[in-house]
Structures are given as structure tokens and as C-alpha cells.
Amino acid sequence: MEAKYDAAADRFRGFSAMPEDTGLYVSQEERDACGVGFIANFKSKQSSTLVQDALVMLTNMDHRGGCGCEVNSGDGAGIMIGMPTSFFHKVAKAEFGVTLPKVGEFAVGNIFLSHEESLRAKYKGIVEKHLAGRGIKLIGWRKAPTDNSTIGRSALKTEPWVEQLFVQNTAGWDSKKFDLMLFVVSQSVRREALQAREQDVVYICSLSSATMVFKGQLTSSQVREYYKDLQDPELKSHFALVHSRFSTNTFPSWDRAHPNRVICHNGEINTLRGNKNMMFAREGQMVSPLLQSSDDSEMLKPVCSEDYSDSGNFDACLELLCKASPRSLPEAVMMMLPEAWQNNPDLTDEKRGFYEFNSCLMEPWDGPAMIAFADGRFLGCVLDRNGLRPHRYYVTEDVVVAASEVGVIPHIPEESVVTKGRLQPGKMFLVDFAREGIVGDVELKHQVASAKPYTKWVSENMMRLKELSVQYPRRAFAPRHDVQLEEESTESPESQLNNMLNMFGYSVETLEMLLPPMVKTKKEALGSMGVDTPLACLSNKSRSIFDYFKQLFAQVTNPPMDSIREEVVMAMECPVGPMGNILEVMPSQAGRLLVKNPILRPREAECMLRLRKNSWKTVVINATFEAGQAPGALDAALNRICAEASEAIRAKNATCLFITDRAAGPDTLPIPSLIALGAVHQHLLRTKERTRVALVIEGGDAREVHHFCCLIGFGADAIYPYMAYEALGHLWRNGKVSEASDMDDVIARYITACSKGIRKVLGKIGIATVQSYKSAQIFEAVGVGEELVERCFKGTASRVGGIRLDTIERDIKSQHAVAWPRATPDALPSPTMLFNPGEFHFRSGGEEHYNDVMTITGIQATGRSRNREQYFEYAKHANAQAAKCTLRGLLRFRDAPKGALSLDEVEPASEIVKRFVTGAMSLGSISKEAHEALAIAMNTLGGKSNTGEGGEDPERFTWVGHNGESKRSSIKQVASGRFGVSSLYLANADEIQIKMAQGAKPGEGGELPGKKVFGQIAVIRNSTEGVGLISPPPHHDIYSIEDLAQLIHDLKNANPRARISVKLVSEVGVGVIAAGVAKAKADHIVVSGGDGGTGAAAWTGIKHAGLPWELGIAETHQSLVLNNLRSRVTLQTDGQMKTGRDVAIAFLLGAEEVAFATAPLIALGCIMMRKCHLNTCPVGIATQDPVLRKKFFGKPEYVINFLFMVAEEVRTIMAQIGMRSVEEMVGRADLLEADPAVLSRSDKTQLMDLSKILIPSTQIARNSPLSLVSPDEPVLMVKTIAQDHSLDKALDMEIIRQARPALEKMRPVQIELDIVNINRTVGTMLSYEISRRFGNDGLPTGTIRVVLTGSAGQSLGAFLARGVLIECVGDANDFFGKGLSGGHLVVRPQAGFLARAKAEEQVIVGNTCFFGATRGRGFVRGIAGERFCVRNSGAVIVAEGAGDHCLEYMTGGRVTILGVVGRNACAGMSGGIAYFYSPQGEIDKCVNKELVSLTQLDEADLATLRNDLELHHEHTGSTVAERILSNWSAEQRNFVKAYPNDLRRVIEAKASEPGFRLPAWFPTSDPVPDHSPNSLAHGAKGVRPSPVSAQESKLDTESKSSVVDIEDL
């Protein structure tokens, strides 16, 4: 049946409509995630039922997929099955009149072709040509029967012509060789399509003798409807692999749907650019040993493609490895996605040898990923090293079901299930059909690792730099190659030191602020209050090339990592040097040099120069050029060093190139190390010689963490920062870093600090290994021209044009002239002083600062007077400063197209200020007085204030001042820290903001020092006064875009009246992310600039991550318009907003609201001392010190006055450009233009191109591939369409209906319902009703009892309020008990399952359970997944096992774990108590002891633990608890207590003070017994009497207060 409209008239020629880069939109930044599952009969019994069950599974994961601007156009879905032999025998007989041969001797392919007949005929002919050329018989073509009647318009526009190709193996090959030749055919067809630029008209979904793929731009439920073959009962398979895709765009692309030819992928490959670069370079030596013809090997290239997604490229590489090399599919997967083996002491020697050997051949494809794979022989899945994707499985006698969730096939009888498990971090789950069984991770990897003597090969061939370097002298710090001096004389002469330092860009601030802390503390220096200096491309000073690059960071589509607490999965080491042929497996391939740390010590550098083992040969490349040359000298020098690099490889057999600027001095100029490296690295990639050598940079300009990250990220294998060592030597000799004992110690401390900083930068993008980060180019260039990018940084985004080589050359020469002043005929050169540019702190004559003295005094004067003339004088100065420091300063307003308006025609200021909000500054980062002043000011204006991530005092929810003032913050922020986030907190919000990143330090977490955790702050955050708090990066319940969608759904359930906002930070691709966020049903999106924030952070994060908001908001607006999603969300931006001009530009670039943070603080009295992180703020704003807080004299009216004047300036601009209302001006970038007078001020700004920022939205909309907007239809620039959160379909609607007696009259009720995985967030809307009606007290415990039978969907019991007990009889998915707020949760297996299995050995709940719980109880009879009880701050939980990273960041509560525990337990745990049952003492190696100690239990612990176990047994029937209790006197000795050190210190210090009260969850020797049949385990009903009964007192102890009463301390 055809669609209702004429699809042919509207159809593209191909099956993909991914747009060209438009405006700021960059197509390479697209992301996706998904739901994945498979079902298999591991005895290879084919059935139609199995296929239909897989399609049910796919439909039940529909919520993990995405829909764009049409509900009937999905992001992609599909299914891979084993070859349905009988079905295709029937088809071949009917279609071609032939009988197919036996299995393995024929193949069928599904191929996407163009609807254009000529193109279709062309590529069918090309396919047939390559089949014939390899002796494969063509049986025939069959048009696949499809039905497009249910798919949406955008999917129809690119719907392909789907044909099935039938071929026969007549050459007598075995099935592996047959599939290899089919792979060569597929690659040959692709190669021709690429050469013709017609890759969008032919795509081979699958061509194999063993598997078949059906997929498309479909929703999960449309797959079966579209492909009629899937409806045929004769279509049978022994396995099926399904995938539901969630993309960050709405552009139809049928080929990007999964499954790919080998894999389905849920996740993101963060290192993709580097992986693709290196695969391209490997092609120079790549020959398949399985192919006789070198021409066939050539046809395998290129392996990767810019047209593929990260999944497509991973699939292409994996298919190559498992078909064109002797590796099996599982072996190839282990090679590409290795587990975290480097720091695992339990790894066998065989496995270590395997991983170490293969690390010499390929870097990990790193990132959060769950990869499912199949080739007919094997079906399996593997999880990334940090376990950042969910995957659960059931096993019966002959069937395995595995998926992103449990319960996706709800009709599987519990009594048939033998095992319930989960895929663990770095582990592999494999079905081997040849063996008719499941192969466990240990057995599988033992088989693969022991197949060849990898350990022996590594031992005999690998060179280890750390061991080899001890026999070499220290390399000199001095700048001449021929100097080989001992340590005490290795520095430059003091008389020339400043000359050298100036030449390489060192400054007074470098030597006073940046380097000393790295030696003193072994950490980077800290700063605060963001950045207010110009971008490097706007500065009138010479700036390092490193400053032109901004680090990218993870937000939404993949999580950042905590490089401190989760260091166990990270690795710094890299093998360097020649790689060899990746398609071979030979001992000599292990003969590379292992470098433990990319920052070389002096002896290591000397070793790499002199080493001669294993044919190692280093050739030095001189990266300098002579002074006094004409312009163009730098260009010539780069040409020279690139030519020398190739000559060294080809003619001198070099295996290492040592690129050095040591020859720089009075008469020679250094090539900036990043430019030299980039030029050589890109040159060697183009010549495919990069894999033949190591590149070492000996650079005088490299000294900061950001510099090292740039060098590594753009291809350096190692770095020797000799001038940094020399500068440190100078500091040490002058007593500035006396903490070090000698120069070796100085260097060791410095390298430690650098290593921590590098790991943090890796962590913020979610990369675990330096080897993967190397060459990955995870940066954006800001102000770098296209020609320079193409030459040195190819593939790096640079969207506003900028500097060229000649610009850099002028800067080098200028800097050199300052460093080496020439004598005049009349005088000798004066002694050179070290330059002080004032980049960090304002200095007269130094770098410009936006927040200068006049700006600060102007804001404060305006706040106190509300004088129009005074404000506009301030605004004139501030806008002039903006012209020197910001991108918006380069713009000017166009004249009104229809003439200017009078002011009285323009929207009043009283309405404009309602679009203003204050930034998210937590109570903790700023004082109570400042925080409340902001809230009162914004509520008075009609705008909004933001709690920040520190929670809010419930008293502020209802406080009303004498004049009607309110202290309630309308915006309640929810961050990864989860401080104070409860059902009550969320119920009292007008807007709930999910903080994905922070402008001051995007991609990083934070830490509130114990000295700032004062009384009220500790109470609100459910922590302990004086104990520091860690705010982790957001990687717990936000693994990916579909997890963010789940959190949005959770929060909308927690407060249906609030709008749900997501806070992002500007970076390239933020618009792509925002499109995904809009599809995830956010109501509101904030795009922050990377220059703001009060938070303390390392200078690397403050200065080198995050982009200006102008780029971020413009890209976001453009991308949403391009995706036809702009009408779904409200946009807001922030970042150093100071004037009405700033606000007006934000509106014109697409914002509907703006946020202010620094300016309101200045209005309240801030004087920008930048001491926020020290708790010494002299005006009482950024401090918790009671004495300093008394110095706060700010008033709400100061903020009110200032913001009203900002609005008045906005009005004058609106009148000037002819806009009557803000709504009219939103997105009207056509009313802006570049200001030629400002651009002409310097040679750098003259080269900038702002046209991509200013592209009109109407032009973007008309050119969108969706073409859903007609030429006459207005383009929507603001939110006009409400998101459909589908709350009316929630199971809670029925629960609330049945709970009316409890809600209205507090009468106890019991509700019994069935539950399936699509019932998500159950109990949360019910909790909202309770919190809204009864406040923090909730209902009496046990008033509402809900018994659910089945597999619960995600977030069961999220933010469950006091008074509710939910008992799940079955199992539950991820986020069980998230934010538990006083309720009680129980999960236990069904009786049928217990008849065959031991509950304590089975996985019963998913990942991230009880995350952010604040109070209540939970009982889990079975094992929990990864990240169990993270950030628990008050709940009492018992479980029978947990995965990696359990109890991370706990600040309170009590947790008992009665079984196995994964790695890194208790990392970052600063509060709470944990009991581990560890009869063999194995817990010791599982616990991260940075903050906790393991101790024996005392009397109070034992009494409390016993009480908890008794309750656990009563609630769940736990046999483990029963066994322990029945032998208590012996078993109690098998428990170990984890006790946070700081908590112990505070408790012991306060215990003797009068009025001291322990936290409610703290162990007590006299717990109230409760074993009555009326306990919650037996469904007790009845309203709580007054006073509270002993029974309820015991159960409710933990729900009333989960922190120490700080006021009593």
C-alpha cells in the first residue's frame, strides 16, 4: 500500500538527507544512542517465534529510541537474524525457479538503492561486475516486499529502493572464505560509490552466508510493518539482534540505522577522529594474508569514512579485522574494546600479554559503549571498561535473552529462567553456536589469550622506556644539542634565562601562579570567577598557539569521568614506534617502545635519542628557522621539516623523529611546537607513513597541562618540556618550591601534577587512556584560519576563520625581538625583564579585562541609584570593553528595515525583566545572605532565581516578607551531586534544571571544602558539618541521550507543573546536542558560555574549555531550526552578561531568556578579588565564614535597579532596530552584522569571518533537508508547542486513583498491579501528590502499600515519598530508588524463579539504584548493578551484592551488602556507614581507601546490623540473611565496616559536646526491635497513632532526619 501523498515527487535521489554544514552546524558532530537486545537459541534451533519475540523486544524498547518532528518518523530501528534458510529456499524457488544449495554455499544480501532507475541499474551492474570478477555466481535480484503506509513524511523522502541479492558459492570455498570474498565485493562497490560521490545511492545492509539485516528510518514498531518478510511465519532464525536508535537529529538517514553488518552499538566512540586517522595511516602497510591478490587487499580501502557514524566506522573496522585477518570475531572485539587491564592486579599473565600485544597494533576505540555483535558463528556483547551502558540477560535451558532492559519479552515464564545476570564493565558475553552454549568471559578470554604465546612475544620484543632509561645520563635542560652536563649545571646561564623564557612565552604569572603549585601540591593551580580576558584571536597581545584551541567535553550523549575517584580504569602508558600490518599477527609486532608517561623525564628523553635496540633509530628534526628572513620563512621551515621527516623514514630507516626547538636563541626562532607537530603529523598521515615512526616533541613552549593535551591530542607520542624544567630549576634554586628535596623531586612532582591534569582533561570527554586520546583532536579552534587548520589540524572545527601562518610568523618575530633586544650604537641592550601580561589578574598596560574597575564601579553605582544617565555611561564603557574581549563586541546592529520606533511603542521594561534569571550559584558557593538577596530580587522582578546544586532550605518555600517578598528560588537545580534533591524540593519548583555542565569548568565535577560546609549547608545537603563534599561529573544517571530522556521523564513526573530545563555549555556540536535534548522532551534549554561561574577550578578548565555563548546560542538556535524543533523548547543563554546590548544580541541570536551571575554579585558588592575558592571573600558573598558574612551589605534592590536599567537599554536598541517585542526579535540574526571598524583594529580580527553566526534562520529553515516548512509558512523562532510527556499514560495515574482514600483522608490502602518494563517512574507522581499536600512529613509510614508483579521499568520508586511502600515481585531496571525521599522499596524474586535459582547469585536490579537517596529504606534480595547507592545521603539499604563503584560519593545513610562487590567501592565516600559481608576477606581489595577506613564492628554496629538483617529477611524472605542470623555469633565476625575518615573525626570531636545528636542512620547499640506480623513485610495498615508506636519508630528512624543536627553541634 502506498502513502497518502505523492512521495515520489518529494523524494531524494538517495536514502540519506544528512545536510551539508550550514551556519554553525557541523554534521560530523552528530551523535546517537539506543536500546539494544538479542535473543538466541544457543542450540541453533530456528523458529518463527524467536523472530517475533525479538520484534516484541524491539517494540518494548521504543522509549529508548527517538522520534523527531514527526511521531511516525523514527530515528532508525532494525533487526539482524541468522540466515532464514527454509524461507529463502521457498523464495528462490518461487522467484527464480532454482533450488538453493546447503547452508554456507549461498548468500542473500539486503541492499539499499536509489529510486532513480538509472542509478539503480548502474549499481546493480557494479555489484554484478565484482561478483563475476571473484567467481561468485549471481542467482538473481528480488525486490524486497515493503509497506511504507505507516512511516512519516521525512522518512518517506529518503526511503530507498530495497532489493535482495541472491548469490552462490561455486568456487568450493569454505564459509569463512566465501564471506571474505563477499566482503571484498561489498567494499569494492562502496569504493566505486565513494569515488563517484554517490555513496548515498547504494548501501549494502548485509551480504553474508550467515546473517541478514532488515533496518531503516523507522520506529521500533514499524520494522515488522515495513518489511513484509518479517511477517511471514516461514521466516525462522536461531537468533535475532535488534536495535532502536536515538539520534541527536531529525534528518532521515536509512543507512545509519542499526544493526550494521556486524554490530549494534549503544554508546559513543569519543576517540573517533584519532581512530579514523590512524586507520587511514595503517592502510599504507595493510595487506590481508588471507587474500592472494594485492588488488583485493587494495579494494578493502578506505576502511573508515567521513560519511559513517562512529558506529559505522567501528563496524567497518571490526568487519575488516574478523574477515580479512586470522582473528575471530570475539578476538577482534577484545582488540578494539579492551577491558581496563593496565591497573588490574587480578589479571592473568595470559590476558595481560594479549592486551599488551594488541595495544601495539591498535589504540582502544574508547568511550561509553555496549557493542552487540554477530557473524552467524558467534553472537555476543561487550561493555566498555567503565560500565557506562546497561545490559541485562536471562538464560533458560536453551535460550538467552539479553537487552538494555529486563522484561522486554514479558511472557517468558519465571520458572523457566535459570540465570539472571548483567554484562559487567569490560566483560564479554558470548554465545558460540558451534559449541551450542554460552561461553563465560573468563573462559572465552582465556581461550583467546592462550591461542598464541602473547606473553612470550611481549617479553622478548617489547622495549620499556622506564627500565631502559636508567642506563642513560640526564638529558640537558640547556638549549644546545651538544651540551651533556650533570644536574647541577644543566640550566641556561642566569643571564639568559629571562631571554629564553620570554622567547617561549613564559611570564611572571607563569613562574608565580602556575608552576609553583604544581611542585608544592602536585596539583594544578586553582582559580575562580571565570574568564574575562579576550579570546586569543581578539587579543592585541601575542598569544601562544595553544590558546587558540578549546578542549571539548562530554555532555548528554556520553558522560565525563571522574579521573580522581575512577582512576582505576584510566591509563597513561602508550607503546610508540612502528606498528606493522594490522591484518597480521606476528611476534615482531610487539617490538615497540612502551612509554609509561607522555611527559618525559631527562633520562627518558636521552634514552629515546640514543636507543638502538630492535632497530630503533631516532632522527632529530630541527624545528627552528633563522632570524632576519623575509616573510614566508615559517612556511618554508614547515615544508623543510615535513620533507626531512619523510626522508628520515624512507632513506634513514628512522623509527623515531625528535622534533626539537633547542637551537632557538638570539639568531634563531623556534617554530611553535604545536605547529611543528601538527604539520609533520598531518603530512605523515597523508603519506600513510605515520604508523612507521614515533613523534617526540622537545618544545620550549610546552609547560601547562593544556599545552601537553594539545600536543598529545594532535599526535605527539611523547613530550620533553625542557624549558619548563629549567624554569622549575630556577624556582627551586631560589627557594620558591622548597617542598622538593632536589631537582629529580621537582620534576617528579611536576610530572605528577601534569599527569593528574591530563587525566582530568581526558576524563571530561569520557576517555580513559592516553593512547586513545592521542591524535583524537578533541578540540575546537577559535580564530584559526581554514588554510592553517587544513595543513596542521585537519578535521578540527574552526568556525569563525582567523589567523594564518603569516600571522603566527609575525607573532614569533615580535616575541623574539622582545626576548633578545639588540644593542644600539649608543647603548648596550638592557637586562631583559620577564614579561607580565596581566592575563590572570588585571594589570595596567597588560591584557584587557572585561570586569575592570570602571565596570565594577559602574554596576554598583547603578544598583544603588538607578540613575539612567549613570547607567548609560557605565554601559558605554562596558560595551567598549566587550569590543576588545568578546565576539559580540565585533557585531553591530543594522538599521531597522522599516524604520526606527519610538520608545513608547516598545515592550516595557517590566515585561522584559521577566525574561531575566540569575545563574545557578549554590548556597555553599555563596553565602546565605547573598543567595537570599538574589531570590528576593528576582521574585520581585517577576524573573527567576536558581538554587544552584546545593539544595534549598524548605523554610524558603513559604517565607513571605513584610512587603510580600519571597525567598523561594523558582528554579531548582538537579546536578550530579544531588545535594538536597528530594520529592519536596522538586515539588516546590516552577522550573527544574538538569545541570549537564558548568560554564566555569565544563565536563568537571567539583568539591566543596569542609571549611565551607557550615551548619545550614550541611543540613540542606544531608551531610555533616566540617566534612568536605564531592560533586562528581554527571555520569551516573545520565550515561547517554536516552538516559537524559529518562531523567527528564522522572522530573516531569516529580512535578508535572514544572518546566524541565537542561543546562549545556557552549562547544562545537552543542546545537546537535540541543536537538537531541529537545527530542528527549526537555521544555527549556540553557546554553552557557564557557567564561562564567563562581566555582573554583584548575586554570586549565577555567581558561581552556567552553566557548563563548554567542557561538553556543547561535548554533543551538540554528540547529533546532534546521531540525524543525525550535518550536518545542525555550532557549536561554548566559555568560558575562553586563549590558542591554549583550542581552539584545542574545535575543537576536536565538535566546528567549538570559541569565546573569557575575553582574548581580557585583551589584551586591562583589569586587572581583577572585578568592572565592579560599573562603576569604572580604565582602561576605563567596564565603561561609560567619565573621566575613557580617560584611555583606548588599540589598535586593541593588540587583533590581541594575536589571531594570539593563532592560531599559534593551528597549532603546529595540526601538533602533524596529522591534516592538522581544518575541519579534528572537532569532533575527539578520539584524546584526560584523562591525568593520572593530574588525579592522588588528591583523588577527581582520581575518575573522562571522557570517556563520549571522546566517538568517529563515534561510536555514528553507534549506533544511526536512523541507517541512513551505516558502509561505513563517519560520517559528520561539517555543509554541508543548512537549508531550505522556503522563496521562503512566501507571501512576491508576495508582493515584486507587490511593485517593490515603491522599484525601490518610486512610491506609493496598494496591496490587502487574508491571512491565514500559511502566517507568512508577510511584513518582504519587509522591508529588503526597509532597504537595503533606510537605516533608509525608504520610505515616506504610499508609500506601503497592505490590507490583513483573519487571519494573526504569526509575521505579524515584523520589518516593514517606508513607509509600512499593514491593516489586520480580525484578527492576536502572535507577531503582533514585532520589528515595522517605519511602520504602522492596524487590524480591518471584517464587517460580526461586525454585531453580539462588537469589543471592542473580542480578535483580539495574545500574545506579538509590542514586541520590535522601531518606527511607530499601531491601534488595539479589545483586545490584554498577554504581549502587551513589550519593546516598540518608537512606538505609540492604542488598545481596553490587557492581563496580558502589557507594561512591556517599555523604550519609547506611548500606549493608551481603555478597560480592565490584571494584572501587566507597570511592569519594565522605559520610555514611557501610557494612560488607566478607567471609574470605576479599572486600579489602575492592574498596577505594582514599577517604574511608575498613574497621571491625563495635557493639552498636552489630546491634544495628542485626536489626537491618532481620528487617531484610522479613521483607524479602532472604535466605542469606536467615543463614547469617541463625549463626550470628560466628557470622558477625565476617562483617567489615567502611567508616569515612572525616566523618569519624567530626563525630569523635563532637561526641562530648552538650546537645550533640548522632545522625538518625548512625549505628546505635539499642535499636528498637520489630518482628511483629504487623510489620511492613506483612502489609501493615492503619494510621500512625500519636505518640509514635515503637514499631513505627524503628522503621521511621531513618526517614525523619538523615544528618547530624548541626545546630546542636
mmCIF file of C-alpha atoms in Angstrom, residues 691-848:
data_model
loop_
_atom_site.group_PDB
_atom_site.id
_atom_site.type_symbol
_atom_site.label_atom_id
_atom_site.label_comp_id
_atom_site.label_asym_id
_atom_site.label_seq_id
_atom_site.Cartn_x
_atom_site.Cartn_y
_atom_site.Cartn_z
ATOM 1 C CA THR A 691 52.485 4.349 11.707
ATOM 2 C CA ARG A 692 56.164 3.854 10.891
ATOM 3 C CA VAL A 693 57.580 6.298 13.451
ATOM 4 C CA ALA A 694 57.186 7.780 16.901
ATOM 5 C CA LEU A 695 56.936 11.560 17.148
ATOM 6 C CA VAL A 696 58.628 13.165 20.144
ATOM 7 C CA ILE A 697 58.317 16.888 20.792
ATOM 8 C CA GLU A 698 61.130 18.673 22.573
ATOM 9 C CA GLY A 699 59.449 22.026 22.935
ATOM 10 C CA GLY A 700 60.459 25.071 24.900
ATOM 11 C CA ASP A 701 56.929 26.494 24.866
ATOM 12 C CA ALA A 702 55.147 23.472 26.379
ATOM 13 C CA ARG A 703 54.657 23.892 30.116
ATOM 14 C CA GLU A 704 50.960 23.740 31.072
ATOM 15 C CA VAL A 705 48.528 20.838 31.140
ATOM 16 C CA HIS A 706 46.578 22.330 28.253
ATOM 17 C CA HIS A 707 49.747 22.516 26.173
ATOM 18 C CA PHE A 708 50.514 18.863 26.764
ATOM 19 C CA CYS A 709 46.937 17.853 25.976
ATOM 20 C CA CYS A 710 47.061 19.774 22.705
ATOM 21 C CA LEU A 711 50.318 18.125 21.714
ATOM 22 C CA ILE A 712 49.094 14.631 22.591
ATOM 23 C CA GLY A 713 45.696 15.260 21.041
ATOM 24 C CA PHE A 714 47.261 16.365 17.771
ATOM 25 C CA GLY A 715 49.602 13.392 17.515
ATOM 26 C CA ALA A 716 52.643 13.585 19.829
ATOM 27 C CA ASP A 717 53.839 10.297 21.275
ATOM 28 C CA ALA A 718 55.931 11.969 23.964
ATOM 29 C CA ILE A 719 56.974 15.444 25.095
ATOM 30 C CA TYR A 720 60.163 16.711 26.687
ATOM 31 C CA PRO A 721 59.397 20.168 28.197
ATOM 32 C CA TYR A 722 62.976 21.221 28.786
ATOM 33 C CA MET A 723 62.304 24.910 29.381
ATOM 34 C CA ALA A 724 59.661 24.074 31.986
ATOM 35 C CA TYR A 725 62.303 22.031 33.802
ATOM 36 C CA GLU A 726 64.759 24.883 33.528
ATOM 37 C CA ALA A 727 62.205 27.360 34.905
ATOM 38 C CA LEU A 728 61.437 24.968 37.756
ATOM 39 C CA GLY A 729 65.156 24.637 38.444
ATOM 40 C CA HIS A 730 65.357 28.408 38.756
ATOM 41 C CA LEU A 731 62.429 28.408 41.199
ATOM 42 C CA TRP A 732 63.978 25.609 43.242
ATOM 43 C CA ARG A 733 67.380 27.270 43.461
ATOM 44 C CA ASN A 734 65.680 30.431 44.692
ATOM 45 C CA GLY A 735 63.692 28.627 47.385
ATOM 46 C CA LYS A 736 60.297 29.083 45.717
ATOM 47 C CA VAL A 737 59.494 25.358 45.692
ATOM 48 C CA SER A 738 61.338 24.198 48.777
ATOM 49 C CA GLU A 739 58.912 21.311 49.277
ATOM 50 C CA ALA A 740 61.019 19.356 46.773
ATOM 51 C CA SER A 741 64.221 17.753 48.012
ATOM 52 C CA ASP A 742 66.217 18.002 44.759
ATOM 53 C CA MET A 743 65.710 18.552 41.037
ATOM 54 C CA ASP A 744 64.663 14.953 40.484
ATOM 55 C CA ASP A 745 61.941 15.504 43.070
ATOM 56 C CA VAL A 746 60.964 18.822 41.478
ATOM 57 C CA ILE A 747 60.499 17.131 38.117
ATOM 58 C CA ALA A 748 58.697 14.150 39.644
ATOM 59 C CA ARG A 749 56.228 16.427 41.434
ATOM 60 C CA TYR A 750 55.678 18.494 38.323
ATOM 61 C CA ILE A 751 55.023 15.404 36.200
ATOM 62 C CA THR A 752 52.606 14.096 38.825
ATOM 63 C CA ALA A 753 50.655 17.358 38.646
ATOM 64 C CA CYS A 754 50.697 17.265 34.863
ATOM 65 C CA SER A 755 49.539 13.652 34.831
ATOM 66 C CA LYS A 756 46.604 14.441 37.103
ATOM 67 C CA GLY A 757 45.706 17.362 34.882
ATOM 68 C CA ILE A 758 45.934 15.287 31.713
ATOM 69 C CA ARG A 759 43.738 12.602 33.237
ATOM 70 C CA LYS A 760 41.188 15.262 34.188
ATOM 71 C CA VAL A 761 41.120 16.581 30.624
ATOM 72 C CA LEU A 762 40.699 13.035 29.321
ATOM 73 C CA GLY A 763 38.014 12.413 31.903
ATOM 74 C CA LYS A 764 35.981 15.461 30.930
ATOM 75 C CA ILE A 765 35.451 13.980 27.449
ATOM 76 C CA GLY A 766 34.995 10.461 28.794
ATOM 77 C CA ILE A 767 38.254 8.951 27.539
ATOM 78 C CA ALA A 768 40.150 6.543 29.743
ATOM 79 C CA THR A 769 43.523 6.118 28.046
ATOM 80 C CA VAL A 770 46.158 8.471 26.710
ATOM 81 C CA GLN A 771 46.693 6.038 23.852
ATOM 82 C CA SER A 772 43.123 6.666 22.689
ATOM 83 C CA TYR A 773 43.329 10.425 23.275
ATOM 84 C CA LYS A 774 46.458 10.673 21.173
ATOM 85 C CA SER A 775 45.670 12.031 17.719
ATOM 86 C CA ALA A 776 41.945 12.216 18.561
ATOM 87 C CA GLN A 777 41.927 16.018 18.047
ATOM 88 C CA ILE A 778 39.254 16.661 20.664
ATOM 89 C CA PHE A 779 39.440 20.417 20.387
ATOM 90 C CA GLU A 780 37.838 23.299 18.605
ATOM 91 C CA ALA A 781 39.996 26.022 17.121
ATOM 92 C CA VAL A 782 38.702 29.549 17.722
ATOM 93 C CA GLY A 783 40.161 32.161 15.423
ATOM 94 C CA VAL A 784 42.305 29.834 13.286
ATOM 95 C CA GLY A 785 42.006 30.101 9.525
ATOM 96 C CA GLU A 786 40.934 27.290 7.234
ATOM 97 C CA GLU A 787 44.283 27.031 5.466
ATOM 98 C CA LEU A 788 46.205 26.598 8.719
ATOM 99 C CA VAL A 789 43.676 24.053 10.014
ATOM 100 C CA GLU A 790 43.908 22.034 6.813
ATOM 101 C CA ARG A 791 47.681 21.986 6.998
ATOM 102 C CA CYS A 792 48.282 21.283 10.679
ATOM 103 C CA PHE A 793 44.981 20.295 12.323
ATOM 104 C CA LYS A 794 42.862 18.739 9.595
ATOM 105 C CA GLY A 795 39.406 17.746 10.751
ATOM 106 C CA THR A 796 39.339 20.200 13.653
ATOM 107 C CA ALA A 797 36.371 22.558 13.723
ATOM 108 C CA SER A 798 37.190 26.245 13.270
ATOM 109 C CA ARG A 799 34.059 28.207 12.515
ATOM 110 C CA VAL A 800 34.972 31.901 12.619
ATOM 111 C CA GLY A 801 38.083 31.906 10.472
ATOM 112 C CA GLY A 802 41.195 33.621 11.733
ATOM 113 C CA ILE A 803 44.947 33.561 11.785
ATOM 114 C CA ARG A 804 47.238 32.239 9.085
ATOM 115 C CA LEU A 805 50.851 31.134 9.117
ATOM 116 C CA ASP A 806 51.998 34.665 8.390
ATOM 117 C CA THR A 807 50.142 35.885 11.496
ATOM 118 C CA ILE A 808 51.964 33.338 13.613
ATOM 119 C CA GLU A 809 55.254 34.243 11.990
ATOM 120 C CA ARG A 810 54.782 37.913 12.876
ATOM 121 C CA ASP A 811 53.992 36.975 16.478
ATOM 122 C CA ILE A 812 57.083 34.760 16.688
ATOM 123 C CA LYS A 813 59.289 37.525 15.366
ATOM 124 C CA SER A 814 57.726 40.118 17.657
ATOM 125 C CA GLN A 815 58.159 37.924 20.695
ATOM 126 C CA HIS A 816 61.714 37.094 19.686
ATOM 127 C CA ALA A 817 62.562 40.777 19.368
ATOM 128 C CA VAL A 818 61.331 41.422 22.897
ATOM 129 C CA ALA A 819 63.218 38.399 24.197
ATOM 130 C CA TRP A 820 66.525 39.320 22.535
ATOM 131 C CA PRO A 821 66.756 43.143 22.380
ATOM 132 C CA ARG A 822 69.519 44.381 20.113
ATOM 133 C CA ALA A 823 72.192 46.822 21.206
ATOM 134 C CA THR A 824 72.102 50.277 19.651
ATOM 135 C CA PRO A 825 75.192 52.262 18.614
ATOM 136 C CA ASP A 826 74.831 54.322 21.771
ATOM 137 C CA ALA A 827 73.997 51.695 24.383
ATOM 138 C CA LEU A 828 74.226 48.075 25.315
ATOM 139 C CA PRO A 829 70.971 46.081 25.476
ATOM 140 C CA SER A 830 69.254 46.493 28.809
ATOM 141 C CA PRO A 831 68.756 43.425 31.008
ATOM 142 C CA THR A 832 65.669 41.516 29.884
ATOM 143 C CA MET A 833 62.803 41.503 32.365
ATOM 144 C CA LEU A 834 60.300 38.694 32.422
ATOM 145 C CA PHE A 835 57.104 39.863 30.780
ATOM 146 C CA ASN A 836 53.939 40.250 32.900
ATOM 147 C CA PRO A 837 50.864 40.378 30.638
ATOM 148 C CA GLY A 838 48.257 40.539 33.412
ATOM 149 C CA GLU A 839 46.355 37.658 31.924
ATOM 150 C CA PHE A 840 45.160 36.245 35.241
ATOM 151 C CA HIS A 841 44.920 39.442 37.281
ATOM 152 C CA PHE A 842 44.331 42.911 35.914
ATOM 153 C CA ARG A 843 47.495 44.902 35.283
ATOM 154 C CA SER A 844 47.691 48.377 33.823
ATOM 155 C CA GLY A 845 49.048 48.150 30.302
ATOM 156 C CA GLY A 846 48.521 44.412 30.254
ATOM 157 C CA GLU A 847 45.788 42.210 28.831
ATOM 158 C CA GLU A 848 42.294 43.661 28.646
#
